[in-house]
Amino acid sequence: MKTINRKPLFLALAGITALGAAGAAQAVGVNPTGLGDALIYPYYTVRGVLTGLVGSDAAYNSLLSVVNSTASAKAVKVRFLEGKNSREVLDFNLYLSAKDVWTTAIIPTTDGAGIFTADKSCTTPTVSSSSAAPTVFVNFAYVGDTGGDTLDRTREGYVEIIEMGDVVGSTAVAVTHVNGVAPCTA
């Protein structure tokens, strides 16, 4: 009968387990309260849908809201990416007051898509407040790739929202709402 030396086997298994635990590092995590520093909205679309009436076509709108649930003003990067090759079609910085909510609508345009907001939070560059003249998505990042150059590609995609940090001092004052409107002076 053969006997197995269990000590080397135990040490080998412990070493493999330690290596596995070391490889489990993550770039983005969720803290115990369920809040994080990055958010990816998985899908937006403004493609048309047949409504059942002959010759009629209705478009989808995608609505988006971002909530700052903290007591600090925040600077946030907002990026819209098209759905074929994940190329950026619009980006801007959003500044949120403490406990602020920012909303926008992604709507169809003649050639592609764009956004507008009735929200009074600060953005750089400024995002349109008119649904008749939205801030339009652009095709600069994907012209010449294999997916085609038209703005139709902007009609569906996804949104990345990444916290850049807390805003303090005079900038925090400039982005904090007074009677529902942020001064946006800094």
C-alpha atoms as a PDB file:
ATOM      1  CA  MET A   1       0.000   0.000   0.000  1.00  0.00           C
ATOM      2  CA  LYS A   2       1.320   3.411  -0.999  1.00  0.00           C
ATOM      3  CA  THR A   3       1.190   6.288   1.399  1.00  0.00           C
ATOM      4  CA  ILE A   4       0.721   9.871   0.223  1.00  0.00           C
ATOM      5  CA  ASN A   5       2.668  12.643   1.830  1.00  0.00           C
ATOM      6  CA  ARG A   6      -0.100  15.149   2.451  1.00  0.00           C
ATOM      7  CA  LYS A   7       2.094  18.076   3.464  1.00  0.00           C
ATOM      8  CA  PRO A   8       3.477  18.827  -0.070  1.00  0.00           C
ATOM      9  CA  LEU A   9      -0.027  18.386  -1.580  1.00  0.00           C
ATOM     10  CA  PHE A  10      -1.492  20.830   0.956  1.00  0.00           C
ATOM     11  CA  LEU A  11       1.284  23.354   0.258  1.00  0.00           C
ATOM     12  CA  ALA A  12       0.765  23.059  -3.511  1.00  0.00           C
ATOM     13  CA  LEU A  13      -2.999  23.631  -3.194  1.00  0.00           C
ATOM     14  CA  ALA A  14      -2.432  26.585  -0.866  1.00  0.00           C
ATOM     15  CA  GLY A  15      -0.003  28.126  -3.382  1.00  0.00           C
ATOM     16  CA  ILE A  16      -2.479  27.735  -6.263  1.00  0.00           C
ATOM     17  CA  THR A  17      -5.235  29.296  -4.142  1.00  0.00           C
ATOM     18  CA  ALA A  18      -2.989  32.254  -3.253  1.00  0.00           C
ATOM     19  CA  LEU A  19      -2.153  32.826  -6.933  1.00  0.00           C
ATOM     20  CA  GLY A  20      -5.854  32.720  -7.826  1.00  0.00           C
ATOM     21  CA  ALA A  21      -6.679  35.311  -5.163  1.00  0.00           C
ATOM     22  CA  ALA A  22      -3.898  37.594  -6.363  1.00  0.00           C
ATOM     23  CA  GLY A  23      -5.276  37.477  -9.933  1.00  0.00           C
ATOM     24  CA  ALA A  24      -8.736  38.665  -8.838  1.00  0.00           C
ATOM     25  CA  ALA A  25      -7.871  42.391  -8.749  1.00  0.00           C
ATOM     26  CA  GLN A  26     -10.403  44.615 -10.489  1.00  0.00           C
ATOM     27  CA  ALA A  27     -10.072  48.094 -11.940  1.00  0.00           C
ATOM     28  CA  VAL A  28     -13.603  49.148 -10.963  1.00  0.00           C
ATOM     29  CA  GLY A  29     -15.449  47.887  -7.922  1.00  0.00           C
ATOM     30  CA  VAL A  30     -18.666  48.481  -6.059  1.00  0.00           C
ATOM     31  CA  ASN A  31     -18.410  49.720  -2.504  1.00  0.00           C
ATOM     32  CA  PRO A  32     -20.578  48.215   0.268  1.00  0.00           C
ATOM     33  CA  THR A  33     -23.262  50.897  -0.205  1.00  0.00           C
ATOM     34  CA  GLY A  34     -23.750  49.867  -3.851  1.00  0.00           C
ATOM     35  CA  LEU A  35     -22.347  53.124  -5.265  1.00  0.00           C
ATOM     36  CA  GLY A  36     -19.496  53.328  -7.755  1.00  0.00           C
ATOM     37  CA  ASP A  37     -17.304  55.642  -9.814  1.00  0.00           C
ATOM     38  CA  ALA A  38     -18.350  54.535 -13.312  1.00  0.00           C
ATOM     39  CA  LEU A  39     -21.623  53.728 -15.001  1.00  0.00           C
ATOM     40  CA  ILE A  40     -22.250  52.202 -18.402  1.00  0.00           C
ATOM     41  CA  TYR A  41     -25.762  52.469 -19.774  1.00  0.00           C
ATOM     42  CA  PRO A  42     -25.872  49.375 -21.963  1.00  0.00           C
ATOM     43  CA  TYR A  43     -28.013  50.598 -24.857  1.00  0.00           C
ATOM     44  CA  TYR A  44     -29.739  53.596 -26.392  1.00  0.00           C
ATOM     45  CA  THR A  45     -31.708  53.741 -29.621  1.00  0.00           C
ATOM     46  CA  VAL A  46     -33.674  56.267 -31.646  1.00  0.00           C
ATOM     47  CA  ARG A  47     -34.440  53.891 -34.499  1.00  0.00           C
ATOM     48  CA  GLY A  48     -37.932  54.038 -35.954  1.00  0.00           C
ATOM     49  CA  VAL A  49     -40.612  51.473 -35.271  1.00  0.00           C
ATOM     50  CA  LEU A  50     -43.656  50.754 -37.406  1.00  0.00           C
ATOM     51  CA  THR A  51     -46.801  51.883 -35.582  1.00  0.00           C
ATOM     52  CA  GLY A  52     -49.266  49.802 -37.573  1.00  0.00           C
ATOM     53  CA  LEU A  53     -50.612  52.637 -39.705  1.00  0.00           C
ATOM     54  CA  VAL A  54     -49.813  52.509 -43.396  1.00  0.00           C
ATOM     55  CA  GLY A  55     -46.926  54.839 -44.157  1.00  0.00           C
ATOM     56  CA  SER A  56     -46.416  55.984 -40.567  1.00  0.00           C
ATOM     57  CA  ASP A  57     -43.239  55.601 -38.597  1.00  0.00           C
ATOM     58  CA  ALA A  58     -42.606  56.533 -34.970  1.00  0.00           C
ATOM     59  CA  ALA A  59     -39.147  56.965 -33.500  1.00  0.00           C
ATOM     60  CA  TYR A  60     -37.881  55.771 -30.165  1.00  0.00           C
ATOM     61  CA  ASN A  61     -36.364  58.265 -27.769  1.00  0.00           C
ATOM     62  CA  SER A  62     -33.968  57.131 -25.069  1.00  0.00           C
ATOM     63  CA  LEU A  63     -34.142  58.963 -21.758  1.00  0.00           C
ATOM     64  CA  LEU A  64     -31.202  59.164 -19.390  1.00  0.00           C
ATOM     65  CA  SER A  65     -30.822  60.377 -15.816  1.00  0.00           C
ATOM     66  CA  VAL A  66     -27.701  60.687 -13.673  1.00  0.00           C
ATOM     67  CA  VAL A  67     -27.965  61.039  -9.899  1.00  0.00           C
ATOM     68  CA  ASN A  68     -25.347  62.440  -7.545  1.00  0.00           C
ATOM     69  CA  SER A  69     -26.404  60.929  -4.227  1.00  0.00           C
ATOM     70  CA  THR A  70     -23.480  62.428  -2.285  1.00  0.00           C
ATOM     71  CA  ALA A  71     -23.100  65.648  -0.292  1.00  0.00           C
ATOM     72  CA  SER A  72     -20.276  66.805  -2.626  1.00  0.00           C
ATOM     73  CA  ALA A  73     -20.447  68.515  -6.011  1.00  0.00           C
ATOM     74  CA  LYS A  74     -19.077  66.248  -8.753  1.00  0.00           C
ATOM     75  CA  ALA A  75     -17.333  66.530 -12.117  1.00  0.00           C
ATOM     76  CA  VAL A  76     -18.422  63.724 -14.439  1.00  0.00           C
ATOM     77  CA  LYS A  77     -17.307  62.731 -17.969  1.00  0.00           C
ATOM     78  CA  VAL A  78     -20.232  61.719 -20.214  1.00  0.00           C
ATOM     79  CA  ARG A  79     -19.413  59.820 -23.428  1.00  0.00           C
ATOM     80  CA  PHE A  80     -21.829  58.560 -26.079  1.00  0.00           C
ATOM     81  CA  LEU A  81     -20.501  55.744 -28.277  1.00  0.00           C
ATOM     82  CA  GLU A  82     -22.100  54.337 -31.418  1.00  0.00           C
ATOM     83  CA  GLY A  83     -23.071  50.677 -31.529  1.00  0.00           C
ATOM     84  CA  LYS A  84     -21.093  49.215 -34.460  1.00  0.00           C
ATOM     85  CA  ASN A  85     -17.491  49.787 -33.384  1.00  0.00           C
ATOM     86  CA  SER A  86     -17.846  51.704 -30.099  1.00  0.00           C
ATOM     87  CA  ARG A  87     -16.589  54.969 -31.600  1.00  0.00           C
ATOM     88  CA  GLU A  88     -17.223  58.165 -29.664  1.00  0.00           C
ATOM     89  CA  VAL A  89     -19.965  60.374 -31.121  1.00  0.00           C
ATOM     90  CA  LEU A  90     -20.240  62.982 -28.329  1.00  0.00           C
ATOM     91  CA  ASP A  91     -18.526  63.752 -25.043  1.00  0.00           C
ATOM     92  CA  PHE A  92     -18.718  66.515 -22.483  1.00  0.00           C
ATOM     93  CA  ASN A  93     -18.094  67.262 -18.825  1.00  0.00           C
ATOM     94  CA  LEU A  94     -21.108  67.438 -16.533  1.00  0.00           C
ATOM     95  CA  TYR A  95     -20.987  69.228 -13.168  1.00  0.00           C
ATOM     96  CA  LEU A  96     -23.508  68.104 -10.568  1.00  0.00           C
ATOM     97  CA  SER A  97     -24.451  69.872  -7.350  1.00  0.00           C
ATOM     98  CA  ALA A  98     -24.641  67.832  -4.166  1.00  0.00           C
ATOM     99  CA  LYS A  99     -27.754  65.586  -4.261  1.00  0.00           C
ATOM    100  CA  ASP A 100     -28.388  66.647  -7.886  1.00  0.00           C
ATOM    101  CA  VAL A 101     -30.136  64.828 -10.748  1.00  0.00           C
ATOM    102  CA  TRP A 102     -29.342  65.523 -14.423  1.00  0.00           C
ATOM    103  CA  THR A 103     -31.624  64.336 -17.219  1.00  0.00           C
ATOM    104  CA  THR A 104     -31.398  64.262 -21.007  1.00  0.00           C
ATOM    105  CA  ALA A 105     -33.199  62.799 -23.988  1.00  0.00           C
ATOM    106  CA  ILE A 106     -31.471  61.101 -26.910  1.00  0.00           C
ATOM    107  CA  ILE A 107     -33.613  61.871 -29.939  1.00  0.00           C
ATOM    108  CA  PRO A 108     -33.517  61.222 -33.692  1.00  0.00           C
ATOM    109  CA  THR A 109     -32.280  63.939 -36.036  1.00  0.00           C
ATOM    110  CA  THR A 110     -32.572  64.100 -39.812  1.00  0.00           C
ATOM    111  CA  ASP A 111     -29.367  62.085 -40.322  1.00  0.00           C
ATOM    112  CA  GLY A 112     -28.616  60.479 -36.965  1.00  0.00           C
ATOM    113  CA  ALA A 113     -29.152  61.302 -33.290  1.00  0.00           C
ATOM    114  CA  GLY A 114     -28.539  64.039 -30.756  1.00  0.00           C
ATOM    115  CA  ILE A 115     -29.374  65.097 -27.216  1.00  0.00           C
ATOM    116  CA  PHE A 116     -31.091  67.950 -25.457  1.00  0.00           C
ATOM    117  CA  THR A 117     -31.777  68.694 -21.821  1.00  0.00           C
ATOM    118  CA  ALA A 118     -34.117  70.956 -19.898  1.00  0.00           C
ATOM    119  CA  ASP A 119     -31.844  70.481 -16.887  1.00  0.00           C
ATOM    120  CA  LYS A 120     -29.974  73.507 -15.508  1.00  0.00           C
ATOM    121  CA  SER A 121     -26.769  71.712 -14.471  1.00  0.00           C
ATOM    122  CA  CYS A 122     -23.498  72.946 -15.992  1.00  0.00           C
ATOM    123  CA  THR A 123     -21.929  71.175 -18.979  1.00  0.00           C
ATOM    124  CA  THR A 124     -18.739  71.905 -20.906  1.00  0.00           C
ATOM    125  CA  PRO A 125     -19.319  72.374 -23.774  1.00  0.00           C
ATOM    126  CA  THR A 126     -22.933  73.457 -23.334  1.00  0.00           C
ATOM    127  CA  VAL A 127     -25.596  70.873 -24.222  1.00  0.00           C
ATOM    128  CA  SER A 128     -28.627  72.190 -26.125  1.00  0.00           C
ATOM    129  CA  SER A 129     -31.849  72.847 -24.254  1.00  0.00           C
ATOM    130  CA  SER A 130     -33.943  72.676 -27.444  1.00  0.00           C
ATOM    131  CA  SER A 131     -35.477  69.522 -28.890  1.00  0.00           C
ATOM    132  CA  ALA A 132     -35.793  71.393 -32.203  1.00  0.00           C
ATOM    133  CA  ALA A 133     -32.018  72.044 -32.275  1.00  0.00           C
ATOM    134  CA  PRO A 134     -30.352  69.263 -30.236  1.00  0.00           C
ATOM    135  CA  THR A 135     -26.625  68.828 -29.718  1.00  0.00           C
ATOM    136  CA  VAL A 136     -25.987  66.427 -32.595  1.00  0.00           C
ATOM    137  CA  PHE A 137     -23.800  63.349 -32.540  1.00  0.00           C
ATOM    138  CA  VAL A 138     -20.821  63.427 -34.927  1.00  0.00           C
ATOM    139  CA  ASN A 139     -18.964  60.849 -37.006  1.00  0.00           C
ATOM    140  CA  PHE A 140     -15.393  62.209 -36.716  1.00  0.00           C
ATOM    141  CA  ALA A 141     -14.128  59.169 -34.791  1.00  0.00           C
ATOM    142  CA  TYR A 142     -15.314  56.559 -37.283  1.00  0.00           C
ATOM    143  CA  VAL A 143     -14.964  58.084 -40.751  1.00  0.00           C
ATOM    144  CA  GLY A 144     -12.906  55.628 -42.791  1.00  0.00           C
ATOM    145  CA  ASP A 145     -13.413  52.530 -40.643  1.00  0.00           C
ATOM    146  CA  THR A 146     -15.181  49.383 -41.868  1.00  0.00           C
ATOM    147  CA  GLY A 147     -18.613  50.253 -40.432  1.00  0.00           C
ATOM    148  CA  GLY A 148     -19.533  53.051 -42.857  1.00  0.00           C
ATOM    149  CA  ASP A 149     -19.295  56.815 -42.511  1.00  0.00           C
ATOM    150  CA  THR A 150     -22.949  57.885 -42.219  1.00  0.00           C
ATOM    151  CA  LEU A 151     -24.500  59.480 -39.160  1.00  0.00           C
ATOM    152  CA  ASP A 152     -27.067  56.659 -39.135  1.00  0.00           C
ATOM    153  CA  ARG A 153     -24.552  54.769 -36.968  1.00  0.00           C
ATOM    154  CA  THR A 154     -25.229  57.256 -34.164  1.00  0.00           C
ATOM    155  CA  ARG A 155     -28.876  56.121 -33.888  1.00  0.00           C
ATOM    156  CA  GLU A 156     -27.920  53.338 -31.479  1.00  0.00           C
ATOM    157  CA  GLY A 157     -25.092  52.770 -29.051  1.00  0.00           C
ATOM    158  CA  TYR A 158     -24.277  53.103 -25.376  1.00  0.00           C
ATOM    159  CA  VAL A 159     -23.281  55.705 -22.785  1.00  0.00           C
ATOM    160  CA  GLU A 160     -20.306  55.803 -20.402  1.00  0.00           C
ATOM    161  CA  ILE A 161     -20.415  58.038 -17.353  1.00  0.00           C
ATOM    162  CA  ILE A 162     -17.228  58.310 -15.305  1.00  0.00           C
ATOM    163  CA  GLU A 163     -16.768  60.322 -12.124  1.00  0.00           C
ATOM    164  CA  MET A 164     -13.713  62.550 -12.474  1.00  0.00           C
ATOM    165  CA  GLY A 165     -13.815  63.785  -8.884  1.00  0.00           C
ATOM    166  CA  ASP A 166     -15.294  66.058  -6.260  1.00  0.00           C
ATOM    167  CA  VAL A 167     -15.534  69.754  -7.094  1.00  0.00           C
ATOM    168  CA  VAL A 168     -14.493  72.172  -4.333  1.00  0.00           C
ATOM    169  CA  GLY A 169     -13.966  75.887  -3.716  1.00  0.00           C
ATOM    170  CA  SER A 170     -15.209  78.519  -6.170  1.00  0.00           C
ATOM    171  CA  THR A 171     -15.938  75.875  -8.813  1.00  0.00           C
ATOM    172  CA  ALA A 172     -18.291  74.077  -6.407  1.00  0.00           C
ATOM    173  CA  VAL A 173     -20.090  77.381  -5.798  1.00  0.00           C
ATOM    174  CA  ALA A 174     -20.336  77.980  -9.561  1.00  0.00           C
ATOM    175  CA  VAL A 175     -21.995  74.601 -10.209  1.00  0.00           C
ATOM    176  CA  THR A 176     -24.308  74.528  -7.171  1.00  0.00           C
ATOM    177  CA  HIS A 177     -27.965  75.229  -7.922  1.00  0.00           C
ATOM    178  CA  VAL A 178     -29.587  78.354  -6.521  1.00  0.00           C
ATOM    179  CA  ASN A 179     -33.383  78.334  -6.898  1.00  0.00           C
ATOM    180  CA  GLY A 180     -33.105  75.426  -9.338  1.00  0.00           C
ATOM    181  CA  VAL A 181     -30.416  76.908 -11.594  1.00  0.00           C
ATOM    182  CA  ALA A 182     -26.630  76.504 -11.408  1.00  0.00           C
ATOM    183  CA  PRO A 183     -24.785  79.798 -12.128  1.00  0.00           C
ATOM    184  CA  CYS A 184     -22.134  78.030 -14.301  1.00  0.00           C
ATOM    185  CA  THR A 185     -19.850  81.038 -13.875  1.00  0.00           C
ATOM    186  CA  ALA A 186     -16.406  79.499 -13.305  1.00  0.00           C
END
